[in-house]
Amino acid sequence: MKIEHEFKLLINGEAVTTESTLPVLNPATEEVIAYIPNASEHDLNEAVKAARSSFSGWVATKIEERDELLSKLGEVIYANREELATLLTLEMGKPQTAALREIMGAVHWLKEVSKQRLKREVIEETEEHFVERYHTPLGVVGAIVPWNFPVTIAMMKIAPALLAGNTVIVKPSPYTPLTTLKIGEIASGILPKGVLNVVSGSDELGRWITEHPDVNKVSFTGSTPTGKKVMQSAATNLKRVTLELGGNDAAILLPDVNPKGMAKRLFWAAFQNTGQVCVATKRMYVHEDIYDEFLAELVNYAKTVKVGDGTDPNTEIGPVQNKMQYDKVIELIEDTKRIGARIVQGGEVEDQPGYFIPVTIVDNPPEDSRVVVEEAFGPILPVMKYRDYDDVIARVNKSNSGLGGSVWGKDIELAQTIAERLETGTVWINEVAVISPHFPFGGHKESGLGIENSQDGLYEYTNSKTIMINKKKMY
Ligand code: NDP
C-alpha cells in the first residue's frame, strides 16, 4: 500500500523538498510505501541556521508559555492519533494497538515534561554572600532517533530540550521517518518558526549533525558503536552528549516464582515490540528448582502468540523492522544451531516476503555463546539455569552492558538485595521496562552516558550557572 502524501522537511517553519529522495519500506511486505526527502548538507546548515536564529526569541519566552505550546502540541498529536498510528504501523511494523500506545506515549511525555521547571537553588545565604545556582539552555540540540520507538523516543528528547529553552533539529531513522515528518507538519502550526526542525536523510546526515560546530548538544539513542562515534565527533566543539545505547538486560527468576502464573508476563518482557526494545529482557536466568516447569510454560504460551503483519488486528508480534536487523537475528539463530544449543521454540525462518522471524527460545545455551553475550534486538531469547545467587549475579554483571534488569519473586527482601548488586541503571522488581517521564533513565558501563527523563534529564539540556553576590563589599 502506497501512502498518498508528499513528505517534506521542516526547516524554519517551512515545508522543504529536496533534490533527491529515499524510499521507505513496509517491513511486513518489503514494498516501498513512500519516499522521503534526502537532506543535503546545505539543508542541514539551513536547519541549524534557523534553530540558531530562533533561539534568542524562544529562550526569552517564559517557561510557562513554552509549557503551553508543548501541551498544545500534545493535544494536536492526540487529535491525530489514529492517522499517526496507522502511519507508524506501516513504516515500523508494530501492531496497530502498539502503534497507538506509542503515539499516546508521546502525548504523555509532552504533557508530563511540560510540568517540569528549571529550579533556582540557593546554595549559600549569609550576611556576606548570596550564592544561587541557575540552569540555562544550551542552544541548538540535535536529537538522533532510532527506529524501534521512533515517536516516543523523539518526544523524550524534543519535550525537555524545548521546555528548557533550546531549539531542536530532530533526525528520525531513515527506516522510520514518516510519523516524525508528519508530526513536524503538525508542529509547524503551533511552535514558532525554527524552534523545531525535522530533517530526514541518509547515513551522512547523523554525522553532519554530530560534527556541526553550531550544534551545542546531541541526544542520541541507538547502538553502542555508533554512540562512541557520536561522542568522538562531539569532541570537536565540546558538545554535550546524552547517549542511550544498547542493553543486554537479564531477568533473574527466584525459586518462589510461580511458573504458570508468570510465564506470560515474562514472555512479553522479552518479546514485546518483536524484542526490539533497549530494555527488553534479553537473557533469562531461572532458578534450577523451577527451570523445567517454567521453560515448558514459556514455550506453551509462545505457541499461542500470533506473529504477522501489524495491520492485521489479530497480530500480536510484527516483523523485525529492517533487513539489517533481520539478518543479524538470523545469524544468531544460525550460530545457536552451529554450537548445538537446543532451540525449543521457533528457529525456522520461512522464505516469504517481510522480515518475519518466529519467536525463538533457546534452552540453557552456554554462558559464552553469542546468543547470550550479544544483544539480539529481535525475537530470540536464551533461557539459562542457575543454582547460586552469587554465581548468577556474577554472570549477569559480566556483560559490558548495564542498561536495565529485573528480579522476579515473592521474597522482596532477597530480590532487593540482588537488585542492589546488579550493575545497571535501572532494576525492576516484579516489573520490567517501565520508563516514565519522571524516572531517571540511563545506562551504566557501555549502555550510555547521562540521564533521560526526570528533573535530571531536563537538566541535561542546560548548563549549570552559579551567581555569587558579595553583599558586604560596596564600592
Ligand atoms: P545506529 O546506532 O547505527 O543508528 C541509530 C541512529 O543513529 C540512526 O538514526 C542512524 O542514522 C544514526 N547514525 C548512524 N551513524 C551515525 C553517526 N556517525 N553519527 C550520528 N548519527 C549516526 O543503529 P542501527 O539502526 O544501525 O541499529 C544497530 C543496533 O543498534 C541494533 O542492532 C540494536 O542493537 C541497537 N539499537 C538500539 C536502540 C536503543 O533503543 N538503544 C534502538 C535501535 C537500535 P542512519 O541509519 O542514517 O545511519
mmCIF file with all atom_site columns, C-alpha atoms in Angstrom, residues 334-463:
data_model
loop_
_atom_site.group_PDB
_atom_site.id
_atom_site.type_symbol
_atom_site.label_atom_id
_atom_site.label_alt_id
_atom_site.label_comp_id
_atom_site.label_asym_id
_atom_site.label_entity_id
_atom_site.label_seq_id
_atom_site.pdbx_PDB_ins_code
_atom_site.Cartn_x
_atom_site.Cartn_y
_atom_site.Cartn_z
_atom_site.occupancy
_atom_site.B_iso_or_equiv
_atom_site.pdbx_formal_charge
_atom_site.auth_seq_id
_atom_site.auth_comp_id
_atom_site.auth_asym_id
_atom_site.auth_atom_id
_atom_site.pdbx_PDB_model_num
ATOM 1   C CA . GLU A 1 334 ? 22.301 -19.987 12.823 1.00 0.00 ? 334 GLU A CA 1
ATOM 2   C CA . ASP A 1 335 ? 25.132 -19.634 15.319 1.00 0.00 ? 335 ASP A CA 1
ATOM 3   C CA . THR A 1 336 ? 22.954 -21.152 18.047 1.00 0.00 ? 336 THR A CA 1
ATOM 4   C CA . LYS A 1 337 ? 22.343 -24.159 15.795 1.00 0.00 ? 337 LYS A CA 1
ATOM 5   C CA . ARG A 1 338 ? 26.039 -24.401 14.861 1.00 0.00 ? 338 ARG A CA 1
ATOM 6   C CA . ILE A 1 339 ? 27.087 -24.709 18.510 1.00 0.00 ? 339 ILE A CA 1
ATOM 7   C CA . GLY A 1 340 ? 24.429 -27.362 19.115 1.00 0.00 ? 340 GLY A CA 1
ATOM 8   C CA . ALA A 1 341 ? 22.337 -25.450 21.645 1.00 0.00 ? 341 ALA A CA 1
ATOM 9   C CA . ARG A 1 342 ? 18.758 -26.696 21.860 1.00 0.00 ? 342 ARG A CA 1
ATOM 10  C CA . ILE A 1 343 ? 16.095 -24.475 20.303 1.00 0.00 ? 343 ILE A CA 1
ATOM 11  C CA . VAL A 1 344 ? 12.801 -25.352 21.993 1.00 0.00 ? 344 VAL A CA 1
ATOM 12  C CA . GLN A 1 345 ? 10.586 -22.955 20.099 1.00 0.00 ? 345 GLN A CA 1
ATOM 13  C CA . GLY A 1 346 ? 10.810 -21.360 16.650 1.00 0.00 ? 346 GLY A CA 1
ATOM 14  C CA . GLY A 1 347 ? 14.181 -21.194 14.951 1.00 0.00 ? 347 GLY A CA 1
ATOM 15  C CA . GLU A 1 348 ? 12.922 -21.891 11.403 1.00 0.00 ? 348 GLU A CA 1
ATOM 16  C CA . VAL A 1 349 ? 12.513 -18.825 9.230  1.00 0.00 ? 349 VAL A CA 1
ATOM 17  C CA . GLU A 1 350 ? 10.111 -19.213 6.316  1.00 0.00 ? 350 GLU A CA 1
ATOM 18  C CA . ASP A 1 351 ? 11.015 -17.866 2.912  1.00 0.00 ? 351 ASP A CA 1
ATOM 19  C CA . GLN A 1 352 ? 8.268  -15.273 2.463  1.00 0.00 ? 352 GLN A CA 1
ATOM 20  C CA . PRO A 1 353 ? 8.003  -11.527 1.889  1.00 0.00 ? 353 PRO A CA 1
ATOM 21  C CA . GLY A 1 354 ? 8.513  -9.433  5.018  1.00 0.00 ? 354 GLY A CA 1
ATOM 22  C CA . TYR A 1 355 ? 11.092 -9.606  7.778  1.00 0.00 ? 355 TYR A CA 1
ATOM 23  C CA . PHE A 1 356 ? 9.271  -12.243 9.808  1.00 0.00 ? 356 PHE A CA 1
ATOM 24  C CA . ILE A 1 357 ? 11.122 -14.340 12.344 1.00 0.00 ? 357 ILE A CA 1
ATOM 25  C CA . PRO A 1 358 ? 9.212  -16.720 14.611 1.00 0.00 ? 358 PRO A CA 1
ATOM 26  C CA . VAL A 1 359 ? 9.541  -16.335 18.356 1.00 0.00 ? 359 VAL A CA 1
ATOM 27  C CA . THR A 1 360 ? 12.662 -18.349 19.159 1.00 0.00 ? 360 THR A CA 1
ATOM 28  C CA . ILE A 1 361 ? 13.564 -19.718 22.603 1.00 0.00 ? 361 ILE A CA 1
ATOM 29  C CA . VAL A 1 362 ? 16.883 -21.401 23.410 1.00 0.00 ? 362 VAL A CA 1
ATOM 30  C CA . ASP A 1 363 ? 17.258 -23.929 26.249 1.00 0.00 ? 363 ASP A CA 1
ATOM 31  C CA . ASN A 1 364 ? 20.238 -23.276 28.509 1.00 0.00 ? 364 ASN A CA 1
ATOM 32  C CA . PRO A 1 365 ? 22.897 -22.278 25.961 1.00 0.00 ? 365 PRO A CA 1
ATOM 33  C CA . PRO A 1 366 ? 26.495 -21.843 27.205 1.00 0.00 ? 366 PRO A CA 1
ATOM 34  C CA . GLU A 1 367 ? 27.116 -18.577 29.034 1.00 0.00 ? 367 GLU A CA 1
ATOM 35  C CA . ASP A 1 368 ? 29.737 -17.531 26.478 1.00 0.00 ? 368 ASP A CA 1
ATOM 36  C CA . SER A 1 369 ? 27.600 -18.263 23.394 1.00 0.00 ? 369 SER A CA 1
ATOM 37  C CA . ARG A 1 370 ? 26.794 -15.382 21.080 1.00 0.00 ? 370 ARG A CA 1
ATOM 38  C CA . VAL A 1 371 ? 23.063 -15.638 21.757 1.00 0.00 ? 371 VAL A CA 1
ATOM 39  C CA . VAL A 1 372 ? 23.766 -14.864 25.437 1.00 0.00 ? 372 VAL A CA 1
ATOM 40  C CA . VAL A 1 373 ? 26.617 -12.383 25.081 1.00 0.00 ? 373 VAL A CA 1
ATOM 41  C CA . GLU A 1 374 ? 25.318 -10.306 22.162 1.00 0.00 ? 374 GLU A CA 1
ATOM 42  C CA . GLU A 1 375 ? 22.271 -8.061  22.177 1.00 0.00 ? 375 GLU A CA 1
ATOM 43  C CA . ALA A 1 376 ? 19.949 -9.712  19.653 1.00 0.00 ? 376 ALA A CA 1
ATOM 44  C CA . PHE A 1 377 ? 17.428 -6.868  19.492 1.00 0.00 ? 377 PHE A CA 1
ATOM 45  C CA . GLY A 1 378 ? 14.960 -9.305  17.966 1.00 0.00 ? 378 GLY A CA 1
ATOM 46  C CA . PRO A 1 379 ? 12.674 -12.234 18.778 1.00 0.00 ? 379 PRO A CA 1
ATOM 47  C CA . ILE A 1 380 ? 15.206 -14.686 20.220 1.00 0.00 ? 380 ILE A CA 1
ATOM 48  C CA . LEU A 1 381 ? 15.635 -15.399 23.927 1.00 0.00 ? 381 LEU A CA 1
ATOM 49  C CA . PRO A 1 382 ? 18.193 -17.578 25.739 1.00 0.00 ? 382 PRO A CA 1
ATOM 50  C CA . VAL A 1 383 ? 16.875 -19.082 28.997 1.00 0.00 ? 383 VAL A CA 1
ATOM 51  C CA . MET A 1 384 ? 19.578 -20.241 31.438 1.00 0.00 ? 384 MET A CA 1
ATOM 52  C CA . LYS A 1 385 ? 19.621 -22.280 34.622 1.00 0.00 ? 385 LYS A CA 1
ATOM 53  C CA . TYR A 1 386 ? 21.276 -21.142 37.867 1.00 0.00 ? 386 TYR A CA 1
ATOM 54  C CA . ARG A 1 387 ? 21.596 -22.510 41.386 1.00 0.00 ? 387 ARG A CA 1
ATOM 55  C CA . ASP A 1 388 ? 23.549 -19.964 43.390 1.00 0.00 ? 388 ASP A CA 1
ATOM 56  C CA . TYR A 1 389 ? 22.770 -16.244 43.781 1.00 0.00 ? 389 TYR A CA 1
ATOM 57  C CA . ASP A 1 390 ? 26.394 -15.065 43.836 1.00 0.00 ? 390 ASP A CA 1
ATOM 58  C CA . ASP A 1 391 ? 27.004 -17.036 40.677 1.00 0.00 ? 391 ASP A CA 1
ATOM 59  C CA . VAL A 1 392 ? 24.007 -15.620 38.797 1.00 0.00 ? 392 VAL A CA 1
ATOM 60  C CA . ILE A 1 393 ? 24.851 -12.059 39.841 1.00 0.00 ? 393 ILE A CA 1
ATOM 61  C CA . ALA A 1 394 ? 28.411 -12.526 38.566 1.00 0.00 ? 394 ALA A CA 1
ATOM 62  C CA . ARG A 1 395 ? 27.123 -13.935 35.268 1.00 0.00 ? 395 ARG A CA 1
ATOM 63  C CA . VAL A 1 396 ? 24.738 -11.033 34.793 1.00 0.00 ? 396 VAL A CA 1
ATOM 64  C CA . ASN A 1 397 ? 27.353 -8.424  35.715 1.00 0.00 ? 397 ASN A CA 1
ATOM 65  C CA . LYS A 1 398 ? 29.953 -9.880  33.366 1.00 0.00 ? 398 LYS A CA 1
ATOM 66  C CA . SER A 1 399 ? 28.344 -8.013  30.461 1.00 0.00 ? 399 SER A CA 1
ATOM 67  C CA . ASN A 1 400 ? 29.731 -4.723  29.149 1.00 0.00 ? 400 ASN A CA 1
ATOM 68  C CA . SER A 1 401 ? 26.138 -3.521  29.000 1.00 0.00 ? 401 SER A CA 1
ATOM 69  C CA . GLY A 1 402 ? 24.453 -2.031  32.033 1.00 0.00 ? 402 GLY A CA 1
ATOM 70  C CA . LEU A 1 403 ? 21.131 -0.596  30.969 1.00 0.00 ? 403 LEU A CA 1
ATOM 71  C CA . GLY A 1 404 ? 18.444 -2.407  32.964 1.00 0.00 ? 404 GLY A CA 1
ATOM 72  C CA . GLY A 1 405 ? 17.471 -5.705  34.529 1.00 0.00 ? 405 GLY A CA 1
ATOM 73  C CA . SER A 1 406 ? 14.741 -7.310  36.570 1.00 0.00 ? 406 SER A CA 1
ATOM 74  C CA . VAL A 1 407 ? 14.330 -9.664  39.522 1.00 0.00 ? 407 VAL A CA 1
ATOM 75  C CA . TRP A 1 408 ? 11.176 -11.717 39.995 1.00 0.00 ? 408 TRP A CA 1
ATOM 76  C CA . GLY A 1 409 ? 9.936  -13.484 43.127 1.00 0.00 ? 409 GLY A CA 1
ATOM 77  C CA . LYS A 1 410 ? 7.848  -13.346 46.265 1.00 0.00 ? 410 LYS A CA 1
ATOM 78  C CA . ASP A 1 411 ? 10.822 -12.760 48.557 1.00 0.00 ? 411 ASP A CA 1
ATOM 79  C CA . ILE A 1 412 ? 11.116 -8.992  48.012 1.00 0.00 ? 412 ILE A CA 1
ATOM 80  C CA . GLU A 1 413 ? 13.956 -8.623  50.501 1.00 0.00 ? 413 GLU A CA 1
ATOM 81  C CA . LEU A 1 414 ? 16.057 -11.149 48.609 1.00 0.00 ? 414 LEU A CA 1
ATOM 82  C CA . ALA A 1 415 ? 15.066 -9.589  45.282 1.00 0.00 ? 415 ALA A CA 1
ATOM 83  C CA . GLN A 1 416 ? 16.132 -6.187  46.548 1.00 0.00 ? 416 GLN A CA 1
ATOM 84  C CA . THR A 1 417 ? 19.486 -7.491  47.778 1.00 0.00 ? 417 THR A CA 1
ATOM 85  C CA . ILE A 1 418 ? 20.109 -8.878  44.305 1.00 0.00 ? 418 ILE A CA 1
ATOM 86  C CA . ALA A 1 419 ? 18.851 -5.689  42.614 1.00 0.00 ? 419 ALA A CA 1
ATOM 87  C CA . GLU A 1 420 ? 21.310 -3.599  44.601 1.00 0.00 ? 420 GLU A CA 1
ATOM 88  C CA . ARG A 1 421 ? 24.202 -5.727  43.331 1.00 0.00 ? 421 ARG A CA 1
ATOM 89  C CA . LEU A 1 422 ? 23.310 -5.516  39.619 1.00 0.00 ? 422 LEU A CA 1
ATOM 90  C CA . GLU A 1 423 ? 25.484 -3.070  37.676 1.00 0.00 ? 423 GLU A CA 1
ATOM 91  C CA . THR A 1 424 ? 22.734 -1.385  35.688 1.00 0.00 ? 424 THR A CA 1
ATOM 92  C CA . GLY A 1 425 ? 20.999 1.990   35.529 1.00 0.00 ? 425 GLY A CA 1
ATOM 93  C CA . THR A 1 426 ? 17.585 0.566   36.404 1.00 0.00 ? 426 THR A CA 1
ATOM 94  C CA . VAL A 1 427 ? 16.436 -2.625  38.089 1.00 0.00 ? 427 VAL A CA 1
ATOM 95  C CA . TRP A 1 428 ? 12.765 -3.536  38.247 1.00 0.00 ? 428 TRP A CA 1
ATOM 96  C CA . ILE A 1 429 ? 11.424 -5.970  40.846 1.00 0.00 ? 429 ILE A CA 1
ATOM 97  C CA . ASN A 1 430 ? 8.347  -7.885  39.645 1.00 0.00 ? 430 ASN A CA 1
ATOM 98  C CA . GLU A 1 431 ? 8.102  -5.305  36.868 1.00 0.00 ? 431 GLU A CA 1
ATOM 99  C CA . VAL A 1 432 ? 10.007 -4.685  33.699 1.00 0.00 ? 432 VAL A CA 1
ATOM 100 C CA . ALA A 1 433 ? 10.771 -1.975  31.148 1.00 0.00 ? 433 ALA A CA 1
ATOM 101 C CA . VAL A 1 434 ? 8.692  0.710   32.823 1.00 0.00 ? 434 VAL A CA 1
ATOM 102 C CA . ILE A 1 435 ? 10.054 4.038   31.635 1.00 0.00 ? 435 ILE A CA 1
ATOM 103 C CA . SER A 1 436 ? 8.397  7.249   32.804 1.00 0.00 ? 436 SER A CA 1
ATOM 104 C CA . PRO A 1 437 ? 8.890  10.981  32.203 1.00 0.00 ? 437 PRO A CA 1
ATOM 105 C CA . HIS A 1 438 ? 9.577  11.165  35.943 1.00 0.00 ? 438 HIS A CA 1
ATOM 106 C CA . PHE A 1 439 ? 12.059 8.275   36.456 1.00 0.00 ? 439 PHE A CA 1
ATOM 107 C CA . PRO A 1 440 ? 15.761 8.905   35.813 1.00 0.00 ? 440 PRO A CA 1
ATOM 108 C CA . PHE A 1 441 ? 16.793 6.567   32.996 1.00 0.00 ? 441 PHE A CA 1
ATOM 109 C CA . GLY A 1 442 ? 20.352 5.912   31.856 1.00 0.00 ? 442 GLY A CA 1
ATOM 110 C CA . GLY A 1 443 ? 22.904 3.189   31.363 1.00 0.00 ? 443 GLY A CA 1
ATOM 111 C CA . HIS A 1 444 ? 25.950 2.051   33.284 1.00 0.00 ? 444 HIS A CA 1
ATOM 112 C CA . LYS A 1 445 ? 29.088 0.802   31.516 1.00 0.00 ? 445 LYS A CA 1
ATOM 113 C CA . GLU A 1 446 ? 28.749 0.844   27.708 1.00 0.00 ? 446 GLU A CA 1
ATOM 114 C CA . SER A 1 447 ? 24.975 1.307   27.795 1.00 0.00 ? 447 SER A CA 1
ATOM 115 C CA . GLY A 1 448 ? 25.222 5.044   27.789 1.00 0.00 ? 448 GLY A CA 1
ATOM 116 C CA . LEU A 1 449 ? 26.128 8.322   29.276 1.00 0.00 ? 449 LEU A CA 1
ATOM 117 C CA . GLY A 1 450 ? 23.861 10.731  31.096 1.00 0.00 ? 450 GLY A CA 1
ATOM 118 C CA . ILE A 1 451 ? 20.230 10.586  32.069 1.00 0.00 ? 451 ILE A CA 1
ATOM 119 C CA . GLU A 1 452 ? 16.991 10.952  30.185 1.00 0.00 ? 452 GLU A CA 1
ATOM 120 C CA . ASN A 1 453 ? 13.654 11.781  31.823 1.00 0.00 ? 453 ASN A CA 1
ATOM 121 C CA . SER A 1 454 ? 13.062 13.204  35.333 1.00 0.00 ? 454 SER A CA 1
ATOM 122 C CA . GLN A 1 455 ? 14.417 16.517  36.601 1.00 0.00 ? 455 GLN A CA 1
ATOM 123 C CA . ASP A 1 456 ? 17.960 15.215  35.952 1.00 0.00 ? 456 ASP A CA 1
ATOM 124 C CA . GLY A 1 457 ? 17.021 14.564  32.331 1.00 0.00 ? 457 GLY A CA 1
ATOM 125 C CA . LEU A 1 458 ? 15.708 18.110  31.950 1.00 0.00 ? 458 LEU A CA 1
ATOM 126 C CA . TYR A 1 459 ? 18.968 19.484  33.330 1.00 0.00 ? 459 TYR A CA 1
ATOM 127 C CA . GLU A 1 460 ? 20.899 17.556  30.675 1.00 0.00 ? 460 GLU A CA 1
ATOM 128 C CA . TYR A 1 461 ? 19.583 20.197  28.265 1.00 0.00 ? 461 TYR A CA 1
ATOM 129 C CA . THR A 1 462 ? 21.059 23.019  30.340 1.00 0.00 ? 462 THR A CA 1
ATOM 130 C CA . ASN A 1 463 ? 24.305 24.459  31.594 1.00 0.00 ? 463 ASN A CA 1
#
